[in-house]
Short mmCIF file of C-alpha atoms in Angstrom, two decimals:
data_model
loop_
_atom_site.label_atom_id
_atom_site.label_comp_id
_atom_site.label_asym_id
_atom_site.label_seq_id
_atom_site.Cartn_x
_atom_site.Cartn_y
_atom_site.Cartn_z
CA MET A 76 3.93 -34.57 2.29
CA ILE A 77 1.97 -33.28 5.31
CA ASP A 78 3.61 -29.72 5.06
CA LEU A 79 3.07 -29.29 1.42
CA LEU A 80 -0.61 -30.36 1.87
CA ILE A 81 -0.76 -27.44 4.41
CA VAL A 82 0.87 -24.97 2.22
CA CYS A 83 -1.49 -26.11 -0.79
CA ALA A 84 -4.77 -25.62 1.72
CA TYR A 85 -3.02 -22.10 2.53
CA PHE A 86 -3.01 -20.98 -1.09
CA ILE A 87 -6.56 -22.24 -1.81
CA ILE A 88 -7.95 -20.51 1.27
CA VAL A 89 -6.25 -17.28 0.36
CA PHE A 90 -7.50 -17.44 -3.29
CA VAL A 91 -10.99 -18.20 -2.42
CA THR A 92 -11.34 -15.60 0.37
CA ALA A 93 -10.05 -12.79 -2.07
CA ILE A 94 -12.11 -13.81 -5.09
CA THR A 95 -15.37 -14.62 -3.09
CA GLY A 96 -15.01 -10.85 -1.94
CA ARG A 97 -14.00 -9.53 -5.23
CA THR A 98 -15.74 -6.18 -6.36
CA SER A 99 -17.88 -5.64 -9.13
CA LYS A 100 -17.32 -4.66 -12.61
CA ASP A 101 -19.13 -1.25 -12.17
CA ALA A 102 -17.59 -0.92 -8.69
CA SER A 103 -16.83 2.91 -7.88
CA VAL A 104 -13.33 4.51 -7.24
CA GLU A 105 -13.96 4.47 -3.67
CA ASP A 106 -15.43 0.73 -3.49
CA TYR A 107 -12.32 -0.58 -5.57
CA PHE A 108 -9.20 1.48 -3.79
CA LEU A 109 -10.87 2.12 -0.41
CA SER A 110 -13.16 -0.76 0.02
CA GLY A 111 -16.34 1.67 0.21
CA ARG A 112 -14.55 3.70 3.18
CA ASN A 113 -16.34 1.17 5.48
CA LEU A 114 -13.29 -0.61 7.19
CA ARG A 115 -13.63 -1.36 10.88
CA TRP A 116 -10.60 -1.22 13.45
CA PRO A 117 -9.70 -5.07 13.30
CA SER A 118 -9.28 -4.93 9.55
CA ILE A 119 -7.00 -1.80 9.94
CA ALA A 120 -5.19 -3.38 12.73
CA PHE A 121 -4.43 -6.71 11.04
CA SER A 122 -3.85 -5.66 7.36
CA THR A 123 -1.59 -2.65 8.31
CA ILE A 124 0.86 -4.69 10.29
CA ALA A 125 0.62 -7.91 8.01
CA THR A 126 1.66 -5.31 5.39
CA ASN A 127 4.60 -4.25 7.46
CA VAL A 128 6.19 -7.81 8.12
CA GLN A 129 8.19 -9.07 5.31
CA GLY A 130 9.82 -12.51 4.95
CA TYR A 131 13.65 -10.93 5.57
CA GLN A 132 12.47 -9.73 8.86
CA PHE A 133 12.44 -13.34 10.01
CA LEU A 134 16.02 -14.00 8.81
CA GLY A 135 17.75 -10.77 8.84
CA PHE A 136 15.84 -9.30 11.78
CA MET A 137 16.81 -12.55 13.92
CA GLY A 138 20.23 -12.74 12.53
CA SER A 139 20.68 -9.35 13.70
CA ALA A 140 19.48 -10.28 17.03
CA TYR A 141 21.81 -13.15 16.86
CA LEU A 142 24.63 -10.67 16.77
CA TYR A 143 23.33 -7.79 18.46
CA GLY A 144 20.65 -8.71 20.57
CA LEU A 145 17.51 -6.63 22.00
CA ALA A 146 18.74 -3.68 20.23
CA GLN A 147 17.44 -4.96 16.70
CA ALA A 148 14.02 -4.48 18.45
CA ASN A 149 14.09 -0.95 18.18
CA PHE A 150 12.92 -1.19 14.56
CA GLU A 151 9.84 -2.96 15.76
CA ILE A 152 8.91 -1.32 19.17
CA ASN A 153 9.83 2.12 17.68
CA ALA A 154 7.33 1.88 14.99
CA ILE A 155 4.72 2.95 17.86
CA GLN A 156 5.96 6.16 17.48
CA GLY A 157 4.98 6.47 14.01
CA LEU A 158 1.49 4.62 14.46
CA LEU A 159 0.76 7.10 17.21
CA LEU A 160 1.51 10.26 15.04
CA ALA A 161 -0.49 8.75 12.34
CA ALA A 162 -3.48 7.97 14.59
CA PHE A 163 -3.60 11.04 16.41
CA ILE A 164 -2.05 13.73 13.98
CA PHE A 165 -1.67 12.74 10.17
CA VAL A 166 -4.88 10.87 9.67
CA PRO A 167 -7.17 13.11 11.51
CA MET A 168 -5.97 15.84 8.64
CA TYR A 169 -6.31 13.14 5.89
CA PHE A 170 -9.68 12.40 6.90
CA ARG A 171 -11.16 15.75 7.21
CA GLU A 172 -10.44 16.26 3.47
CA LYS A 173 -11.74 12.90 2.37
CA ILE A 174 -8.59 12.19 0.37
CA ILE A 175 -7.86 8.84 -1.51
CA THR A 176 -4.05 9.38 -1.94
CA ILE A 177 -1.66 11.27 0.20
CA THR A 178 -0.61 13.10 -3.28
CA GLN A 179 -4.22 14.88 -3.09
CA PHE A 180 -3.12 16.32 0.45
CA ILE A 181 0.50 17.42 -0.59
CA LYS A 182 -1.42 19.21 -4.07
CA THR A 183 -3.88 21.30 -1.70
CA ARG A 184 -0.59 22.87 0.21
CA LEU A 185 2.32 22.66 -1.82
CA GLY A 186 0.60 22.83 -5.41
CA SER A 187 0.55 20.21 -8.26
CA THR A 188 3.83 20.39 -9.34
CA VAL A 189 5.27 19.35 -6.00
CA ALA A 190 2.52 16.50 -5.94
CA LEU A 191 3.19 15.13 -9.33
CA ILE A 192 6.88 15.00 -8.29
CA TYR A 193 5.74 13.11 -5.01
CA SER A 194 3.51 10.86 -6.80
CA ALA A 195 6.05 10.06 -9.37
CA SER A 196 8.81 9.35 -6.93
CA ASN A 197 6.53 6.95 -5.03
CA ILE A 198 5.22 5.11 -8.17
CA LEU A 199 8.98 4.62 -9.40
CA LEU A 200 9.91 3.55 -5.73
CA PHE A 201 6.85 0.95 -5.26
CA SER A 202 7.33 -0.36 -8.53
CA THR A 203 10.89 -1.08 -8.58
CA ILE A 204 12.89 -1.51 -5.12
CA THR A 205 9.97 -1.95 -2.83
CA LEU A 206 8.14 -4.62 -4.99
CA GLY A 207 11.19 -6.14 -6.53
CA ALA A 208 12.83 -6.55 -3.23
CA ALA A 209 9.81 -7.71 -1.43
CA LEU A 210 9.26 -10.44 -4.06
CA PHE A 211 13.25 -11.40 -3.98
CA TRP A 212 13.49 -11.23 -0.17
CA GLY A 213 10.45 -13.58 0.21
CA ALA A 214 11.25 -16.07 -2.61
CA TYR A 215 14.69 -16.29 -1.37
CA SER A 216 13.98 -16.75 2.38
CA VAL A 217 11.47 -19.40 1.54
CA ASP A 218 13.91 -21.23 -0.43
CA LEU A 219 16.94 -20.86 2.09
CA VAL A 220 14.61 -22.17 4.70
CA PHE A 221 12.66 -25.02 2.70
CA GLY A 222 14.54 -25.68 -0.30
CA ASP A 223 14.70 -29.40 0.28
CA TYR A 224 10.88 -29.20 0.33
CA LEU A 225 10.67 -26.99 -2.84
CA ALA A 226 13.17 -28.87 -5.01
CA PHE A 227 10.40 -30.33 -7.31
CA ILE A 228 10.00 -27.13 -8.62
CA HIS A 229 13.62 -26.97 -10.20
CA GLU A 230 16.57 -28.88 -8.98
CA GLU A 231 18.88 -25.65 -9.72
CA ARG A 232 18.26 -23.08 -6.89
CA LEU A 233 18.78 -19.96 -8.88
CA ILE A 234 15.88 -21.06 -11.24
CA ARG A 235 13.89 -22.61 -8.45
CA ILE A 236 13.59 -18.82 -6.76
CA ALA A 237 13.08 -17.13 -9.87
CA ILE A 238 10.08 -19.19 -10.59
CA LEU A 239 8.93 -18.56 -7.07
CA ILE A 240 9.13 -14.74 -7.67
CA VAL A 241 7.25 -15.18 -10.75
CA PHE A 242 4.55 -17.53 -9.21
CA LEU A 243 4.11 -15.42 -5.80
CA GLY A 244 3.96 -11.96 -7.81
CA LEU A 245 1.21 -13.37 -10.06
CA PHE A 246 -0.75 -14.91 -7.51
CA SER A 247 -0.74 -11.83 -5.41
CA ALA A 248 -1.33 -9.65 -8.33
CA THR A 249 -4.34 -11.71 -9.56
CA TYR A 250 -6.65 -11.60 -6.69
CA THR A 251 -5.49 -7.72 -6.15
CA TYR A 252 -6.57 -7.35 -9.83
CA PHE A 253 -9.88 -8.75 -9.33
CA GLY A 254 -10.55 -7.42 -5.66
CA GLY A 255 -9.09 -4.29 -4.99
CA LEU A 256 -8.58 -3.25 -1.48
CA ALA A 257 -11.01 -5.33 0.04
CA ALA A 258 -9.50 -8.62 -1.09
CA VAL A 259 -6.16 -7.25 0.28
CA VAL A 260 -7.37 -6.62 3.41
CA ARG A 261 -9.30 -9.94 3.87
CA THR A 262 -6.47 -11.99 3.03
CA ASP A 263 -4.02 -9.67 5.06
CA VAL A 264 -5.95 -10.90 7.91
CA ILE A 265 -5.54 -14.79 7.38
CA GLN A 266 -2.10 -14.11 6.50
CA PHE A 267 -1.62 -12.31 9.57
CA ALA A 268 -2.95 -14.95 11.66
CA ILE A 269 -0.61 -17.29 10.24
CA LEU A 270 2.16 -15.27 10.46
CA LEU A 271 1.68 -14.79 14.16
CA SER A 272 1.07 -18.30 14.93
CA GLY A 273 3.89 -19.44 12.82
CA GLY A 274 6.13 -16.91 14.94
CA ILE A 275 4.67 -18.06 18.29
CA VAL A 276 5.78 -21.59 17.62
CA VAL A 277 9.37 -20.49 16.65
CA LEU A 278 9.40 -18.54 19.76
CA PHE A 279 8.40 -21.11 22.26
CA ILE A 280 10.43 -23.75 20.64
CA ALA A 281 13.46 -21.50 21.00
CA ILE A 282 12.46 -20.53 24.66
CA TYR A 283 11.82 -23.94 25.57
CA HIS A 284 15.49 -25.49 24.29
CA LEU A 285 17.05 -22.67 26.18
CA GLY A 286 15.74 -23.68 29.20
CA GLY A 287 13.12 -20.97 30.16
CA TRP A 288 12.43 -17.35 29.94
CA SER A 289 14.84 -16.62 32.81
CA GLN A 290 17.73 -18.09 30.96
CA LEU A 291 17.55 -15.07 28.67
CA TYR A 292 18.99 -13.14 31.32
CA GLU A 293 21.40 -15.86 32.68
CA LYS A 294 22.75 -17.22 29.58
CA THR A 295 22.30 -14.35 27.21
CA GLY A 296 22.09 -10.96 29.91
CA ASP A 297 24.49 -8.96 27.78
CA LEU A 298 22.38 -9.24 24.86
CA MET A 299 19.32 -7.79 26.71
CA HIS A 300 19.74 -4.28 26.06
CA LEU A 301 17.87 -2.07 23.64
CA HIS A 302 20.65 0.77 23.58
CA LEU A 303 24.16 0.22 22.15
CA PRO A 304 26.98 2.62 22.73
CA ALA A 305 26.82 5.72 20.27
CA ASP A 306 29.77 4.60 18.40
CA HIS A 307 28.64 1.16 17.73
CA PRO A 308 29.35 0.53 14.09
CA THR A 309 26.01 -0.75 13.17
CA LEU A 310 23.21 -0.04 15.78
CA PRO A 311 24.43 2.91 17.95
CA TRP A 312 21.72 4.02 20.11
CA ILE A 313 21.40 7.42 18.59
CA HIS A 314 20.18 5.96 15.44
CA ILE A 315 16.56 5.92 17.06
CA PHE A 316 16.13 9.67 16.28
CA GLY A 317 16.84 9.39 12.43
CA ALA A 318 14.20 6.41 12.76
CA PHE A 319 11.72 8.36 14.29
CA LEU A 320 11.85 10.82 11.35
CA LEU A 321 11.50 7.74 9.02
CA ASN A 322 8.90 6.25 10.73
CA ILE A 323 6.94 9.91 9.72
CA ASN A 324 7.38 8.39 5.94
CA TYR A 325 6.59 5.02 6.61
CA TRP A 326 3.47 4.92 9.06
CA CYS A 327 2.30 8.57 7.88
CA ALA A 328 2.60 9.04 4.56
CA ASN A 329 3.22 5.72 2.72
CA GLN A 330 0.27 5.12 0.54
CA SER A 331 0.42 1.28 0.84
CA VAL A 332 0.18 1.73 4.86
CA VAL A 333 -1.96 4.62 5.32
CA GLN A 334 -4.66 3.34 2.75
CA ARG A 335 -6.53 1.18 5.29
CA SER A 336 -6.87 4.32 7.52
CA LEU A 337 -8.03 6.44 4.71
CA ALA A 338 -10.59 3.41 3.91
CA ALA A 339 -11.90 3.58 7.36
CA LYS A 340 -15.46 3.92 8.51
CA SER A 341 -14.69 6.46 11.03
CA LEU A 342 -11.61 8.20 12.78
CA LYS A 343 -12.45 6.17 15.99
CA ASP A 344 -11.86 3.00 13.85
CA VAL A 345 -8.55 4.59 12.49
CA GLN A 346 -7.22 5.08 16.13
CA ILE A 347 -8.31 2.13 17.71
CA GLY A 348 -6.86 -0.04 14.65
CA LEU A 349 -3.62 1.74 14.60
CA MET A 350 -2.80 1.34 18.49
CA VAL A 351 -4.02 -2.13 18.33
CA GLY A 352 -1.31 -2.52 15.59
CA GLY A 353 1.19 -1.02 17.90
CA VAL A 354 0.23 -3.62 20.61
CA MET A 355 0.82 -6.14 17.50
CA LYS A 356 4.34 -4.63 17.23
CA TYR A 357 5.46 -5.71 20.68
CA PHE A 358 4.42 -9.31 19.82
CA MET A 359 6.22 -9.15 16.55
CA ALA A 360 9.33 -8.08 18.34
CA ALA A 361 9.06 -10.72 20.57
CA ILE A 362 8.94 -13.39 17.81
CA ILE A 363 11.37 -12.02 15.41
CA ILE A 364 13.90 -11.06 18.00
CA LEU A 365 13.95 -13.15 21.17
CA PRO A 366 14.22 -16.50 19.32
CA GLY A 367 17.58 -15.11 17.88
CA ILE A 368 18.84 -14.06 21.25
CA ALA A 369 17.85 -17.64 22.51
CA LEU A 370 19.77 -19.50 20.13
CA VAL A 371 22.91 -17.54 21.31
CA GLY A 372 22.42 -19.22 24.82
CA ILE A 373 21.54 -22.50 23.13
CA LEU A 374 24.43 -23.27 21.04
CA GLY A 375 26.89 -21.58 23.45
CA ASP A 376 30.64 -21.48 21.85
CA SER A 377 29.65 -23.78 18.85
CA GLY A 378 27.74 -20.52 17.41
CA LEU A 379 26.58 -19.98 13.77
CA THR A 380 29.09 -18.98 11.13
CA ASP A 381 26.01 -17.28 9.27
CA PRO A 382 23.83 -15.16 11.56
CA ASP A 383 21.34 -14.96 8.94
CA GLY A 384 21.03 -18.93 9.52
CA ALA A 385 19.44 -18.56 12.91
CA PHE A 386 15.71 -18.79 11.60
CA PRO A 387 16.73 -21.83 9.37
CA TYR A 388 18.23 -23.68 11.96
CA LEU A 389 15.70 -23.45 14.52
CA VAL A 390 13.29 -24.50 11.78
CA ASP A 391 15.10 -27.41 10.59
CA THR A 392 16.53 -28.65 13.94
CA TYR A 393 13.56 -28.25 16.37
CA LEU A 394 10.09 -28.28 14.43
CA PRO A 395 8.53 -31.19 13.60
CA VAL A 396 6.46 -32.37 10.62
CA GLY A 397 3.27 -30.30 10.46
CA LEU A 398 4.59 -27.13 11.96
CA LYS A 399 7.19 -26.96 9.51
CA GLY A 400 4.12 -26.63 7.07
CA LEU A 401 2.90 -23.69 9.04
CA ILE A 402 6.07 -21.91 9.24
CA LEU A 403 6.43 -22.04 5.24
CA CYS A 404 2.96 -20.68 5.03
CA ALA A 405 4.08 -17.90 7.39
CA LEU A 406 7.07 -16.85 5.18
CA PHE A 407 4.61 -16.94 2.14
CA ALA A 408 2.06 -14.91 4.03
CA SER A 409 4.55 -12.34 5.02
CA LEU A 410 5.62 -11.89 1.17
CA MET A 411 2.25 -11.68 -0.13
CA SER A 412 0.73 -9.31 2.41
CA THR A 413 3.30 -6.67 1.42
CA VAL A 414 3.26 -7.63 -2.10
CA ASP A 415 -0.60 -7.26 -2.65
CA SER A 416 -0.54 -3.96 -0.69
CA THR A 417 2.26 -2.45 -2.94
CA PHE A 418 0.15 -3.40 -6.13
CA ASN A 419 -3.04 -1.74 -4.58
CA SER A 420 -1.14 1.41 -3.72
CA LEU A 421 0.56 1.47 -7.44
CA ALA A 422 -2.78 1.19 -8.88
CA THR A 423 -4.13 3.95 -6.56
CA LEU A 424 -1.26 6.26 -7.06
CA TRP A 425 -1.31 6.05 -10.85
CA SER A 426 -5.17 6.04 -11.61
CA ILE A 427 -5.98 8.83 -9.10
CA ASP A 428 -2.75 11.13 -9.28
CA ILE A 429 -1.72 10.57 -12.84
CA TYR A 430 -4.35 9.00 -15.17
CA LYS A 431 -7.32 10.92 -13.84
CA VAL A 432 -5.42 14.38 -13.46
CA TYR A 433 -3.34 14.53 -16.62
CA ILE A 434 -4.30 11.73 -19.10
CA ASN A 435 -8.16 11.65 -18.75
CA LYS A 436 -9.71 14.37 -16.57
CA LYS A 437 -13.27 13.20 -17.67
CA ALA A 438 -12.77 9.57 -17.02
CA THR A 439 -15.69 7.55 -15.49
CA ASP A 440 -15.10 5.66 -12.18
CA GLN A 441 -14.86 2.41 -14.32
CA GLN A 442 -12.24 3.92 -16.70
CA VAL A 443 -10.19 5.15 -13.44
CA VAL A 444 -10.40 1.72 -11.82
CA SER A 445 -9.59 -0.14 -15.17
CA SER A 446 -6.26 1.99 -15.56
CA GLY A 447 -5.62 1.03 -11.54
CA LYS A 448 -5.72 -2.64 -12.95
CA LYS A 449 -3.71 -2.12 -16.09
CA ALA A 450 -0.97 -0.40 -13.35
CA ILE A 451 -1.35 -3.81 -11.31
CA LEU A 452 -0.10 -5.64 -14.70
CA LEU A 453 2.76 -3.40 -15.36
CA SER A 454 3.89 -3.32 -11.83
CA PHE A 455 3.66 -6.86 -11.77
CA ILE A 456 6.25 -7.15 -14.64
CA SER A 457 8.43 -4.56 -13.07
CA GLY A 458 8.48 -6.12 -9.91
CA VAL A 459 9.36 -9.61 -11.09
CA VAL A 460 12.12 -8.15 -13.26
CA ILE A 461 13.78 -6.11 -10.42
CA GLY A 462 13.10 -9.25 -8.14
CA ILE A 463 15.04 -11.52 -10.66
CA VAL A 464 17.70 -8.93 -11.13
CA LEU A 465 18.21 -8.89 -7.45
CA LEU A 466 18.54 -12.37 -7.42
CA TYR A 467 21.24 -12.76 -10.05
CA LEU A 468 23.08 -10.02 -8.07
CA LYS A 469 22.75 -11.82 -4.76
CA PHE A 470 24.02 -15.06 -6.30
CA ASN A 471 27.11 -13.36 -7.89
CA ASN A 472 28.12 -11.62 -4.77
CA PRO A 473 26.50 -13.98 -1.75
CA GLU A 474 28.04 -11.72 1.04
CA ALA A 475 26.41 -8.57 -0.42
CA ALA A 476 24.32 -6.63 2.42
CA PHE A 477 21.17 -5.96 0.28
CA THR A 478 19.40 -5.05 3.24
CA HIS A 479 21.33 -2.24 3.90
CA THR A 480 21.99 -1.24 0.61
CA LEU A 481 18.27 -1.16 -0.28
CA ASN A 482 17.49 0.68 2.81
CA GLU A 483 19.97 3.30 1.80
CA LEU A 484 18.46 3.36 -1.80
CA ARG A 485 15.11 4.11 -0.46
CA TYR A 486 16.04 6.68 2.01
CA TYR A 487 17.40 8.85 -0.94
CA ILE A 488 13.65 9.41 -1.74
CA ASN A 489 12.12 8.62 1.73
CA CYS A 490 14.17 11.64 3.41
CA GLY A 491 12.36 13.98 0.79
CA ILE A 492 8.96 12.62 1.56
CA VAL A 493 9.53 13.03 5.38
CA VAL A 494 10.33 16.71 4.32
CA LEU A 495 7.65 17.46 2.19
CA ILE A 496 4.85 15.95 4.36
CA CYS A 497 5.96 17.81 7.60
CA ALA A 498 6.11 21.18 5.48
CA ALA A 499 2.72 20.51 4.02
CA ALA A 500 1.23 19.40 7.47
CA PHE A 501 2.92 21.86 9.98
CA LEU A 502 3.75 25.08 8.00
CA ALA A 503 1.31 27.70 7.73
CA PHE A 504 2.32 28.96 3.98
CA PRO A 505 4.76 26.94 2.61
CA LYS A 506 6.10 28.50 -0.74
CA GLN A 507 5.63 25.83 -3.33
CA LYS A 508 9.04 26.41 -5.39
CA VAL A 509 10.78 26.65 -2.09
CA ALA A 510 8.94 23.27 -1.10
CA LEU A 511 10.24 21.64 -4.37
CA LEU A 512 13.71 22.79 -3.60
CA GLY A 513 13.84 21.37 -0.24
CA PHE A 514 12.62 17.92 -1.56
CA ILE A 515 15.28 17.95 -4.23
CA SER A 516 17.97 19.18 -1.95
CA THR A 517 17.90 15.69 0.24
CA VAL A 518 19.40 13.85 -2.84
CA PRO A 519 22.72 15.79 -2.97
CA LEU A 520 22.65 16.28 0.84
CA GLN A 521 22.86 12.57 1.16
CA PHE A 522 26.04 12.57 -0.85
CA LEU A 523 27.50 15.80 0.76
CA PHE A 524 27.12 13.80 4.11
CA ILE A 525 28.41 10.55 2.92
CA TRP A 526 31.77 12.87 1.71
CA LEU A 527 31.95 14.71 4.84
CA PHE A 528 31.31 11.87 7.34
CA PRO A 529 31.96 8.69 5.89
CA GLU A 530 31.57 6.74 8.92
CA MET A 531 28.21 8.02 9.95
CA ASN A 532 25.27 5.40 10.49
CA TYR A 533 22.85 5.88 7.68
CA LEU A 534 20.06 6.37 9.86
CA VAL A 535 21.74 9.07 11.73
CA ARG A 536 22.57 10.70 8.43
CA ALA A 537 19.07 10.39 7.30
CA MET A 538 18.09 12.36 10.55
CA TRP A 539 20.34 15.22 9.44
CA VAL A 540 19.44 15.27 5.85
CA ILE A 541 15.71 15.52 6.96
CA ILE A 542 16.40 18.42 9.29
CA VAL A 543 18.28 20.32 6.77
CA GLY A 544 15.83 19.75 4.14
CA PHE A 545 12.95 20.76 6.33
CA MET A 546 15.01 23.92 7.55
CA VAL A 547 15.24 24.91 3.87
CA ILE A 548 11.46 25.01 3.26
CA TRP A 549 10.99 26.51 6.67
CA LEU A 550 13.41 29.37 6.40
CA GLY A 551 13.16 29.90 2.68
CA SER A 552 9.15 30.26 3.23
CA THR A 553 9.59 32.81 6.00
CA THR A 554 6.62 31.34 7.63
CA GLY A 555 5.50 29.88 11.04
CA PHE A 556 4.12 26.70 12.16
CA VAL A 557 0.31 26.14 12.39
CA LYS A 558 -0.15 25.50 16.17
CA ASN A 559 -3.58 23.63 15.76
CA LYS A 560 -1.81 21.23 13.42
CA LEU A 561 0.78 20.23 16.00
CA LYS A 562 -2.31 19.10 18.67
CA PRO A 563 -3.37 15.37 18.91
CA GLU A 564 -6.96 14.97 17.85
CA PRO A 565 -8.30 11.68 19.61
CA ALA A 566 -11.77 10.71 18.55
CA SER A 567 -12.81 10.29 22.48
CA PRO A 568 -11.27 11.02 25.88
CA MET A 569 -10.78 7.45 26.25
CA LEU A 570 -8.93 7.05 23.16
CA ALA A 571 -6.53 9.90 24.07
CA LYS A 572 -5.86 8.01 27.26
CA ALA A 573 -5.06 4.98 25.39
CA GLY A 574 -2.56 6.80 23.19
CA ILE A 575 -0.63 8.15 26.32
CA GLY A 576 -0.50 4.95 27.79
CA MET A 577 0.96 3.45 24.89
CA ALA A 578 3.67 6.30 24.75
CA ILE A 579 4.52 5.76 28.35
CA SER A 580 4.76 1.93 28.10
CA LEU A 581 7.10 2.38 24.93
CA ILE A 582 9.19 4.99 27.27
CA VAL A 583 9.08 2.38 30.15
CA LEU A 584 10.63 -0.27 27.86
CA HIS A 585 13.25 1.94 26.99
CA ILE A 586 13.95 2.68 30.36
CA VAL A 587 13.92 -0.99 31.77
CA PHE A 588 15.67 -2.62 28.88
CA HIS A 589 18.24 0.27 28.60
#
């Protein structure tokens, strides 16, 4: 009962926080979609990382850490590469042009046709796989860990999770609809605080039952390595090169992530916020990965049959009443912080890139905002439908590796996005038709590499697809690089030193935990 009261209080606090900060009916485009370009670095840091963390990371990442150890942490700590690229190279370019969407940046360099396809691809991806998967994994994770607590919703598990998908999607859509980016950021700050608190509780509980920090090396020393052999079937060390390129898409060109940076009060706020976000990624790696490793040492030979049960096992076995309520809130927070950002980004892309440009060129700010709100309602429907479809597929085939399957589906579009954003940012005079060819070519290239090298890791495959796609544009355009675009642009000498320090810290981690 105490746990459920904690959860009810959480939903009330989130909703009241969002609604009290809602925008007025006559809000301008920048007020609604970019919070008046007035975000300071703490909001950028907390909201960006909260958007990044999803419920399934606690299950899937911790389960993978239970099997493969610290190597799974590469997905968390190497995000710092993307955050530094965004802070010092990409966002300064966006900031100079006062853009609202990344599409506008693409349009000035690669033309309206490429920009339209770019925006449409993102809208399709966000409204289906991104939103549907976030709702599915969030509701599924919550029920997997706390099914007994939520039995009052419905006795049949399938129906109960479907109801959770609808409720959580509707709840997030409602406050995003009324409040815009300001409401998303305000709630994300609360949600990240809860996420971090819940994660720290699980981490310290796991370390306590393991017998202390030193036992990570004494009992599970073989799992404390960031790099696995190059021929490892799941996490070969060479996958970090493909992940590096894909980080350009996620941290530098993903509207739902970059939108906070575009809404910043100053470039200094962006760069501080993203670097603080990088420090937070170290914390997230610890609270998501280390408990899974610790559980190996706790259980010994009597291990789990299902590695994805690592997080539920820790919660059910070791957490007392009250703390379980906090962890349940953390799972809800991980879902909603991703979903509300996706709703807001979809609304922004639709209203700015499509409605204002192709449907109603003379639209007032209020009409543009209204079209964005309608996009939130439609994307709520599409997201819920895809979420429930994924739920039925999962129940019909419980062993399905949806995480990797959905990742591969995303990469069919994401690889092309990396190719376009790099061509737009770094090439002097890329030809529009060649750029379009390079973007489209990434899809058949995926199939070609699968056919030629069926055993190749999908992250390594993504690396080669991106390289070939970019080469198509570079060589086909017979142009060179714009050298000053490759030079970092720190807002102050102190921030330049901080960025170098963060890059060095990442290199040191890879050396120490090699």
